[in-house]
Amino acid sequence: MINIAIDGPSGAGKSTIARKVAEKLGFVYVDTGAMYRAIGVHVMRHNLPTDDARAVISVLYDAHIALAYQAGEQHILLNGEDVSKAIRLPEASMAASNVSAIPEVRAYLFDLQKNIANTTNCIMDGRDIGTVVLPDAQVKIFLTATAEERTRRRCLELEQKGTPVDYDTLLTEIIQRDYNDSHRAAAPLKKADDATEIDSTGLSIEEITDIIVKMAEAVL
Ligand code: DC
């Protein structure tokens, strides 16, 4: 199987680019952030604090996560229910960041991620794909952009979806999430030694997509 790993902070453009690369190569796009978000939603629905490891673990194994594809779009199922919309609500972002710091949550999702990569040509995005989940991926990308640029993009995206948010509030939240994601003990966000770093500030989606497609074609 050919696997492409794409890691980086929130809002760097990973999902948009990974989706386009997948389309061009005929690969499956796997958004692992959606899996952490689904666990966060599951814990919130139990009215438990997402930053309390014991509480999270007490309901973790009741969360059955599956991916389904409709017209090339990934849908995420939590115990059979399509929660693709619920996981994008703002409160699901912090919940995902909280639960993702818990090693048991990471181990639980690791098996699911590994299984998909072993059976399909895929481009998988996340924080620890090149370092932990798919250390042998043939192509590894670490995609970055400044926090301000990422906030601008996310603001625009949410505005277009009809749920505008305040720029400064979002910037503070993005900086906080970056800090959480890169300072946690379990699989912190960091570039794999053999990953190619691409700073997406000032580059178009098409330009970055082309770079990654060319890298993948070289190993196909
Ligand atoms: O990519 P995203 O914003 O949907 O991710 C949601 C949260 O999940 C984010 O705070 C980091 C975490 N995450 C992770 O720890 N490991 C991954 N492979 C993917 C996401």
PDB file of C-alpha atoms and ligand atoms in Angstrom:
ATOM      1  CA  MET A   1       0.000   0.000   0.000  1.00  0.00           C
ATOM      2  CA  ILE A   2       1.093   3.555  -0.633  1.00  0.00           C
ATOM      3  CA  ASN A   3       0.625   5.844   2.367  1.00  0.00           C
ATOM      4  CA  ILE A   4       1.052   9.597   2.528  1.00  0.00           C
ATOM      5  CA  ALA A   5       1.310  11.173   5.974  1.00  0.00           C
ATOM      6  CA  ILE A   6       0.458  14.831   6.393  1.00  0.00           C
ATOM      7  CA  ASP A   7       0.890  16.471   9.789  1.00  0.00           C
ATOM      8  CA  GLY A   8       0.843  20.011  11.086  1.00  0.00           C
ATOM      9  CA  PRO A   9      -1.007  22.444  13.356  1.00  0.00           C
ATOM     10  CA  SER A  10      -4.738  23.222  13.098  1.00  0.00           C
ATOM     11  CA  GLY A  11      -5.706  25.345  10.147  1.00  0.00           C
ATOM     12  CA  ALA A  12      -2.509  24.857   8.123  1.00  0.00           C
ATOM     13  CA  GLY A  13      -4.672  23.589   5.249  1.00  0.00           C
ATOM     14  CA  LYS A  14      -4.049  19.861   5.752  1.00  0.00           C
ATOM     15  CA  SER A  15      -7.591  18.668   5.128  1.00  0.00           C
ATOM     16  CA  THR A  16      -8.242  20.826   2.046  1.00  0.00           C
ATOM     17  CA  ILE A  17      -4.956  19.775   0.505  1.00  0.00           C
ATOM     18  CA  ALA A  18      -5.159  16.125   1.524  1.00  0.00           C
ATOM     19  CA  ARG A  19      -8.636  15.902  -0.001  1.00  0.00           C
ATOM     20  CA  LYS A  20      -7.355  17.303  -3.302  1.00  0.00           C
ATOM     21  CA  VAL A  21      -4.285  15.080  -3.366  1.00  0.00           C
ATOM     22  CA  ALA A  22      -6.492  12.041  -2.681  1.00  0.00           C
ATOM     23  CA  GLU A  23      -8.795  12.983  -5.525  1.00  0.00           C
ATOM     24  CA  LYS A  24      -5.907  13.402  -7.984  1.00  0.00           C
ATOM     25  CA  LEU A  25      -4.263  10.112  -7.041  1.00  0.00           C
ATOM     26  CA  GLY A  26      -7.438   8.073  -6.501  1.00  0.00           C
ATOM     27  CA  PHE A  27      -6.472   7.523  -2.854  1.00  0.00           C
ATOM     28  CA  VAL A  28      -8.711   7.519   0.216  1.00  0.00           C
ATOM     29  CA  TYR A  29      -8.445  10.605   2.422  1.00  0.00           C
ATOM     30  CA  VAL A  30      -8.411   9.831   6.136  1.00  0.00           C
ATOM     31  CA  ASP A  31      -8.996  12.716   8.549  1.00  0.00           C
ATOM     32  CA  THR A  32      -7.796  11.449  11.928  1.00  0.00           C
ATOM     33  CA  GLY A  33      -8.704  14.731  13.684  1.00  0.00           C
ATOM     34  CA  ALA A  34     -12.338  13.793  13.027  1.00  0.00           C
ATOM     35  CA  MET A  35     -11.821  10.618  15.091  1.00  0.00           C
ATOM     36  CA  TYR A  36     -10.542  12.595  18.108  1.00  0.00           C
ATOM     37  CA  ARG A  37     -13.418  15.028  17.639  1.00  0.00           C
ATOM     38  CA  ALA A  38     -15.916  12.149  17.641  1.00  0.00           C
ATOM     39  CA  ILE A  39     -14.480  10.856  20.927  1.00  0.00           C
ATOM     40  CA  GLY A  40     -14.769  14.404  22.317  1.00  0.00           C
ATOM     41  CA  VAL A  41     -18.435  14.572  21.257  1.00  0.00           C
ATOM     42  CA  HIS A  42     -19.077  11.155  22.785  1.00  0.00           C
ATOM     43  CA  VAL A  43     -17.619  12.270  26.151  1.00  0.00           C
ATOM     44  CA  MET A  44     -19.552  15.571  26.092  1.00  0.00           C
ATOM     45  CA  ARG A  45     -22.774  13.694  25.425  1.00  0.00           C
ATOM     46  CA  HIS A  46     -22.140  11.777  28.622  1.00  0.00           C
ATOM     47  CA  ASN A  47     -21.812  15.148  30.392  1.00  0.00           C
ATOM     48  CA  LEU A  48     -18.298  14.259  31.480  1.00  0.00           C
ATOM     49  CA  PRO A  49     -15.306  16.642  31.553  1.00  0.00           C
ATOM     50  CA  THR A  50     -13.125  16.000  28.485  1.00  0.00           C
ATOM     51  CA  ASP A  51      -9.951  16.911  30.379  1.00  0.00           C
ATOM     52  CA  ASP A  52     -10.472  14.253  33.063  1.00  0.00           C
ATOM     53  CA  ALA A  53      -8.644  11.125  31.875  1.00  0.00           C
ATOM     54  CA  ARG A  54     -10.483   8.752  34.221  1.00  0.00           C
ATOM     55  CA  ALA A  55     -13.875  10.073  33.147  1.00  0.00           C
ATOM     56  CA  VAL A  56     -12.929   9.865  29.460  1.00  0.00           C
ATOM     57  CA  ILE A  57     -11.591   6.313  29.762  1.00  0.00           C
ATOM     58  CA  SER A  58     -14.771   5.222  31.574  1.00  0.00           C
ATOM     59  CA  VAL A  59     -16.792   5.744  28.377  1.00  0.00           C
ATOM     60  CA  LEU A  60     -14.042   5.449  25.721  1.00  0.00           C
ATOM     61  CA  TYR A  61     -14.590   1.805  24.835  1.00  0.00           C
ATOM     62  CA  ASP A  62     -18.312   2.386  24.255  1.00  0.00           C
ATOM     63  CA  ALA A  63     -17.484   4.722  21.393  1.00  0.00           C
ATOM     64  CA  HIS A  64     -17.457   2.783  18.143  1.00  0.00           C
ATOM     65  CA  ILE A  65     -15.939   4.937  15.457  1.00  0.00           C
ATOM     66  CA  ALA A  66     -16.188   4.123  11.773  1.00  0.00           C
ATOM     67  CA  LEU A  67     -15.558   5.992   8.553  1.00  0.00           C
ATOM     68  CA  ALA A  68     -17.871   5.903   5.570  1.00  0.00           C
ATOM     69  CA  TYR A  69     -17.411   7.522   2.185  1.00  0.00           C
ATOM     70  CA  GLN A  70     -20.217   9.179   0.249  1.00  0.00           C
ATOM     71  CA  ALA A  71     -19.325  10.806  -3.070  1.00  0.00           C
ATOM     72  CA  GLY A  72     -15.679  10.816  -1.998  1.00  0.00           C
ATOM     73  CA  GLU A  73     -16.430  12.698   1.241  1.00  0.00           C
ATOM     74  CA  GLN A  74     -15.464  11.194   4.571  1.00  0.00           C
ATOM     75  CA  HIS A  75     -18.337  10.809   7.018  1.00  0.00           C
ATOM     76  CA  ILE A  76     -17.675   9.824  10.576  1.00  0.00           C
ATOM     77  CA  LEU A  77     -19.972   7.490  12.440  1.00  0.00           C
ATOM     78  CA  LEU A  78     -20.193   7.347  16.217  1.00  0.00           C
ATOM     79  CA  ASN A  79     -22.068   4.218  17.278  1.00  0.00           C
ATOM     80  CA  GLY A  80     -23.733   4.193  13.879  1.00  0.00           C
ATOM     81  CA  GLU A  81     -24.796   7.859  13.944  1.00  0.00           C
ATOM     82  CA  ASP A  82     -23.329  10.281  11.393  1.00  0.00           C
ATOM     83  CA  VAL A  83     -21.720  12.984  13.567  1.00  0.00           C
ATOM     84  CA  SER A  84     -19.863  14.752  10.732  1.00  0.00           C
ATOM     85  CA  LYS A  85     -21.603  18.053  11.552  1.00  0.00           C
ATOM     86  CA  ALA A  86     -21.507  17.813  15.351  1.00  0.00           C
ATOM     87  CA  ILE A  87     -17.731  17.312  15.369  1.00  0.00           C
ATOM     88  CA  ARG A  88     -17.236  20.707  13.662  1.00  0.00           C
ATOM     89  CA  LEU A  89     -18.966  22.727  16.379  1.00  0.00           C
ATOM     90  CA  PRO A  90     -16.488  24.991  18.231  1.00  0.00           C
ATOM     91  CA  GLU A  91     -16.843  23.116  21.547  1.00  0.00           C
ATOM     92  CA  ALA A  92     -15.808  19.898  19.800  1.00  0.00           C
ATOM     93  CA  SER A  93     -12.398  21.424  18.941  1.00  0.00           C
ATOM     94  CA  MET A  94     -11.285  21.902  22.533  1.00  0.00           C
ATOM     95  CA  ALA A  95     -12.869  18.585  23.541  1.00  0.00           C
ATOM     96  CA  ALA A  96     -10.815  16.862  20.817  1.00  0.00           C
ATOM     97  CA  SER A  97      -7.634  18.594  21.929  1.00  0.00           C
ATOM     98  CA  ASN A  98      -8.302  17.489  25.530  1.00  0.00           C
ATOM     99  CA  VAL A  99      -9.078  13.841  24.805  1.00  0.00           C
ATOM    100  CA  SER A 100      -6.185  13.577  22.341  1.00  0.00           C
ATOM    101  CA  ALA A 101      -3.736  14.118  25.223  1.00  0.00           C
ATOM    102  CA  ILE A 102      -4.864  10.840  26.848  1.00  0.00           C
ATOM    103  CA  PRO A 103      -2.643   7.875  25.854  1.00  0.00           C
ATOM    104  CA  GLU A 104      -5.542   5.368  26.047  1.00  0.00           C
ATOM    105  CA  VAL A 105      -7.520   7.431  23.527  1.00  0.00           C
ATOM    106  CA  ARG A 106      -4.524   7.525  21.181  1.00  0.00           C
ATOM    107  CA  ALA A 107      -3.979   3.767  21.492  1.00  0.00           C
ATOM    108  CA  TYR A 108      -7.661   3.112  20.808  1.00  0.00           C
ATOM    109  CA  LEU A 109      -7.648   5.156  17.597  1.00  0.00           C
ATOM    110  CA  PHE A 110      -4.183   3.987  16.533  1.00  0.00           C
ATOM    111  CA  ASP A 111      -5.481   0.488  15.687  1.00  0.00           C
ATOM    112  CA  LEU A 112      -8.272   1.879  13.557  1.00  0.00           C
ATOM    113  CA  GLN A 113      -5.887   4.204  11.692  1.00  0.00           C
ATOM    114  CA  LYS A 114      -3.273   1.517  11.162  1.00  0.00           C
ATOM    115  CA  ASN A 115      -5.875  -0.873   9.843  1.00  0.00           C
ATOM    116  CA  ILE A 116      -7.084   1.563   7.196  1.00  0.00           C
ATOM    117  CA  ALA A 117      -3.526   2.351   6.074  1.00  0.00           C
ATOM    118  CA  ASN A 118      -2.663  -1.355   5.793  1.00  0.00           C
ATOM    119  CA  THR A 119      -5.564  -2.043   3.473  1.00  0.00           C
ATOM    120  CA  THR A 120      -5.881   1.098   1.308  1.00  0.00           C
ATOM    121  CA  ASN A 121      -3.734   3.575  -0.579  1.00  0.00           C
ATOM    122  CA  CYS A 122      -4.418   6.630   1.520  1.00  0.00           C
ATOM    123  CA  ILE A 123      -3.395  10.104   2.534  1.00  0.00           C
ATOM    124  CA  MET A 124      -3.865  10.442   6.268  1.00  0.00           C
ATOM    125  CA  ASP A 125      -3.750  13.775   8.077  1.00  0.00           C
ATOM    126  CA  GLY A 126      -3.237  14.468  11.758  1.00  0.00           C
ATOM    127  CA  ARG A 127      -0.516  15.388  14.242  1.00  0.00           C
ATOM    128  CA  ASP A 128       1.455  12.162  14.734  1.00  0.00           C
ATOM    129  CA  ILE A 129       0.923  10.319  11.463  1.00  0.00           C
ATOM    130  CA  GLY A 130       4.509  10.578  10.168  1.00  0.00           C
ATOM    131  CA  THR A 131       6.048  10.082  13.615  1.00  0.00           C
ATOM    132  CA  VAL A 132       3.884   7.402  15.283  1.00  0.00           C
ATOM    133  CA  VAL A 133       1.031   5.998  13.200  1.00  0.00           C
ATOM    134  CA  LEU A 134       2.739   5.536   9.822  1.00  0.00           C
ATOM    135  CA  PRO A 135       6.494   5.878  10.412  1.00  0.00           C
ATOM    136  CA  ASP A 136       7.064   3.957   7.155  1.00  0.00           C
ATOM    137  CA  ALA A 137       4.829   6.143   4.977  1.00  0.00           C
ATOM    138  CA  GLN A 138       6.429   6.603   1.563  1.00  0.00           C
ATOM    139  CA  VAL A 139       5.685  10.336   1.567  1.00  0.00           C
ATOM    140  CA  LYS A 140       5.675  12.527   4.686  1.00  0.00           C
ATOM    141  CA  ILE A 141       4.680  16.166   4.764  1.00  0.00           C
ATOM    142  CA  PHE A 142       4.752  18.641   7.651  1.00  0.00           C
ATOM    143  CA  LEU A 143       2.481  21.523   6.686  1.00  0.00           C
ATOM    144  CA  THR A 144       2.696  24.804   8.589  1.00  0.00           C
ATOM    145  CA  ALA A 145       1.513  28.436   8.383  1.00  0.00           C
ATOM    146  CA  THR A 146       1.650  31.325  10.862  1.00  0.00           C
ATOM    147  CA  ALA A 147      -1.040  31.352  13.598  1.00  0.00           C
ATOM    148  CA  GLU A 148      -2.418  34.636  12.187  1.00  0.00           C
ATOM    149  CA  GLU A 149      -2.735  33.204   8.675  1.00  0.00           C
ATOM    150  CA  ARG A 150      -4.424  30.062  10.015  1.00  0.00           C
ATOM    151  CA  THR A 151      -6.854  32.158  12.067  1.00  0.00           C
ATOM    152  CA  ARG A 152      -7.735  34.290   9.025  1.00  0.00           C
ATOM    153  CA  ARG A 153      -8.460  31.156   6.975  1.00  0.00           C
ATOM    154  CA  ARG A 154     -10.581  29.524   9.671  1.00  0.00           C
ATOM    155  CA  CYS A 155     -12.549  32.782  10.215  1.00  0.00           C
ATOM    156  CA  LEU A 156     -13.311  32.953   6.513  1.00  0.00           C
ATOM    157  CA  GLU A 157     -14.320  29.290   6.411  1.00  0.00           C
ATOM    158  CA  LEU A 158     -16.685  29.646   9.399  1.00  0.00           C
ATOM    159  CA  GLU A 159     -18.119  32.882   7.981  1.00  0.00           C
ATOM    160  CA  GLN A 160     -18.895  31.093   4.720  1.00  0.00           C
ATOM    161  CA  LYS A 161     -20.607  28.337   6.688  1.00  0.00           C
ATOM    162  CA  GLY A 162     -22.812  30.979   8.362  1.00  0.00           C
ATOM    163  CA  THR A 163     -21.183  30.678  11.812  1.00  0.00           C
ATOM    164  CA  PRO A 164     -18.874  33.722  12.039  1.00  0.00           C
ATOM    165  CA  VAL A 165     -16.498  33.955  14.998  1.00  0.00           C
ATOM    166  CA  ASP A 166     -14.399  36.744  16.479  1.00  0.00           C
ATOM    167  CA  TYR A 167     -10.816  36.848  15.059  1.00  0.00           C
ATOM    168  CA  ASP A 168      -9.075  37.571  18.385  1.00  0.00           C
ATOM    169  CA  THR A 169     -10.981  34.865  20.256  1.00  0.00           C
ATOM    170  CA  LEU A 170     -10.123  32.317  17.577  1.00  0.00           C
ATOM    171  CA  LEU A 171      -6.455  33.392  17.443  1.00  0.00           C
ATOM    172  CA  THR A 172      -6.144  32.908  21.217  1.00  0.00           C
ATOM    173  CA  GLU A 173      -7.816  29.496  20.909  1.00  0.00           C
ATOM    174  CA  ILE A 174      -5.559  28.409  18.035  1.00  0.00           C
ATOM    175  CA  ILE A 175      -2.426  29.454  19.952  1.00  0.00           C
ATOM    176  CA  GLN A 176      -3.693  27.561  23.013  1.00  0.00           C
ATOM    177  CA  ARG A 177      -4.455  24.436  20.973  1.00  0.00           C
ATOM    178  CA  ASP A 178      -1.035  24.588  19.265  1.00  0.00           C
ATOM    179  CA  TYR A 179       0.555  24.753  22.691  1.00  0.00           C
ATOM    180  CA  ASN A 180      -1.515  21.830  24.015  1.00  0.00           C
ATOM    181  CA  ASP A 181      -0.888  19.714  20.924  1.00  0.00           C
ATOM    182  CA  SER A 182       2.876  20.252  20.880  1.00  0.00           C
ATOM    183  CA  HIS A 183       3.547  20.082  24.629  1.00  0.00           C
ATOM    184  CA  ARG A 184       1.573  16.998  25.663  1.00  0.00           C
ATOM    185  CA  ALA A 185       3.497  13.927  26.744  1.00  0.00           C
ATOM    186  CA  ALA A 186       1.648  11.513  24.420  1.00  0.00           C
ATOM    187  CA  ALA A 187       2.670  11.823  20.759  1.00  0.00           C
ATOM    188  CA  PRO A 188       3.133  15.604  20.644  1.00  0.00           C
ATOM    189  CA  LEU A 189       2.871  17.441  17.356  1.00  0.00           C
ATOM    190  CA  LYS A 190       6.330  17.466  15.842  1.00  0.00           C
ATOM    191  CA  LYS A 191       7.895  17.106  12.435  1.00  0.00           C
ATOM    192  CA  ALA A 192       9.229  13.627  11.642  1.00  0.00           C
ATOM    193  CA  ASP A 193      12.967  13.787  10.844  1.00  0.00           C
ATOM    194  CA  ASP A 194      12.317  12.517   7.331  1.00  0.00           C
ATOM    195  CA  ALA A 195       9.266  14.709   6.618  1.00  0.00           C
ATOM    196  CA  THR A 196       9.342  17.514   4.069  1.00  0.00           C
ATOM    197  CA  GLU A 197       8.267  20.795   5.670  1.00  0.00           C
ATOM    198  CA  ILE A 198       6.043  23.049   3.581  1.00  0.00           C
ATOM    199  CA  ASP A 199       5.075  26.522   4.855  1.00  0.00           C
ATOM    200  CA  SER A 200       1.704  27.199   3.257  1.00  0.00           C
ATOM    201  CA  THR A 201       1.708  30.954   4.052  1.00  0.00           C
ATOM    202  CA  GLY A 202       1.541  32.700   0.693  1.00  0.00           C
ATOM    203  CA  LEU A 203       1.303  29.478  -1.347  1.00  0.00           C
ATOM    204  CA  SER A 204      -1.912  28.514  -3.122  1.00  0.00           C
ATOM    205  CA  ILE A 205      -3.741  25.271  -2.443  1.00  0.00           C
ATOM    206  CA  GLU A 206      -3.040  24.190  -6.020  1.00  0.00           C
ATOM    207  CA  GLU A 207       0.706  24.836  -5.658  1.00  0.00           C
ATOM    208  CA  ILE A 208       0.959  22.730  -2.505  1.00  0.00           C
ATOM    209  CA  THR A 209      -1.263  19.991  -3.944  1.00  0.00           C
ATOM    210  CA  ASP A 210       1.010  19.776  -7.004  1.00  0.00           C
ATOM    211  CA  ILE A 211       4.149  19.472  -4.873  1.00  0.00           C
ATOM    212  CA  ILE A 212       2.673  16.551  -2.901  1.00  0.00           C
ATOM    213  CA  VAL A 213       1.203  14.798  -5.969  1.00  0.00           C
ATOM    214  CA  LYS A 214       4.634  14.944  -7.660  1.00  0.00           C
ATOM    215  CA  MET A 215       6.310  13.490  -4.564  1.00  0.00           C
ATOM    216  CA  ALA A 216       3.757  10.665  -4.495  1.00  0.00           C
ATOM    217  CA  GLU A 217       4.068   9.960  -8.216  1.00  0.00           C
ATOM    218  CA  ALA A 218       7.802   9.537  -7.750  1.00  0.00           C
ATOM    219  CA  VAL A 219       7.174   6.539  -5.461  1.00  0.00           C
ATOM    220  CA  LEU A 220       4.187   5.005  -7.261  1.00  0.00           C
TER     221      LEU A 220
HETATM  222  O1   DC B   1      -7.175  18.380  12.929  1.00  0.00           O
HETATM  223  P1   DC B   1      -8.266  18.727  13.927  1.00  0.00           P
HETATM  224  O2   DC B   1      -8.304  20.181  14.318  1.00  0.00           O
HETATM  225  O3   DC B   1      -9.610  18.225  13.494  1.00  0.00           O
HETATM  226  O4   DC B   1      -7.882  17.909  15.257  1.00  0.00           O
HETATM  227  C1   DC B   1      -8.640  17.986  16.424  1.00  0.00           C
HETATM  228  C2   DC B   1      -7.734  17.740  17.641  1.00  0.00           C
HETATM  229  O5   DC B   1      -7.285  16.382  17.654  1.00  0.00           O
HETATM  230  C3   DC B   1      -6.492  18.625  17.701  1.00  0.00           C
HETATM  231  O6   DC B   1      -6.490  19.406  18.867  1.00  0.00           O
HETATM  232  C4   DC B   1      -5.322  17.685  17.728  1.00  0.00           C
HETATM  233  C5   DC B   1      -5.889  16.315  17.886  1.00  0.00           C
HETATM  234  N1   DC B   1      -5.291  15.343  16.956  1.00  0.00           N
HETATM  235  C6   DC B   1      -4.271  14.570  17.412  1.00  0.00           C
HETATM  236  O7   DC B   1      -3.845  14.726  18.553  1.00  0.00           O
HETATM  237  N2   DC B   1      -3.722  13.621  16.604  1.00  0.00           N
HETATM  238  C7   DC B   1      -4.167  13.454  15.353  1.00  0.00           C
HETATM  239  N3   DC B   1      -3.609  12.509  14.584  1.00  0.00           N
HETATM  240  C8   DC B   1      -5.207  14.268  14.853  1.00  0.00           C
HETATM  241  C9   DC B   1      -5.755  15.222  15.685  1.00  0.00           C
END
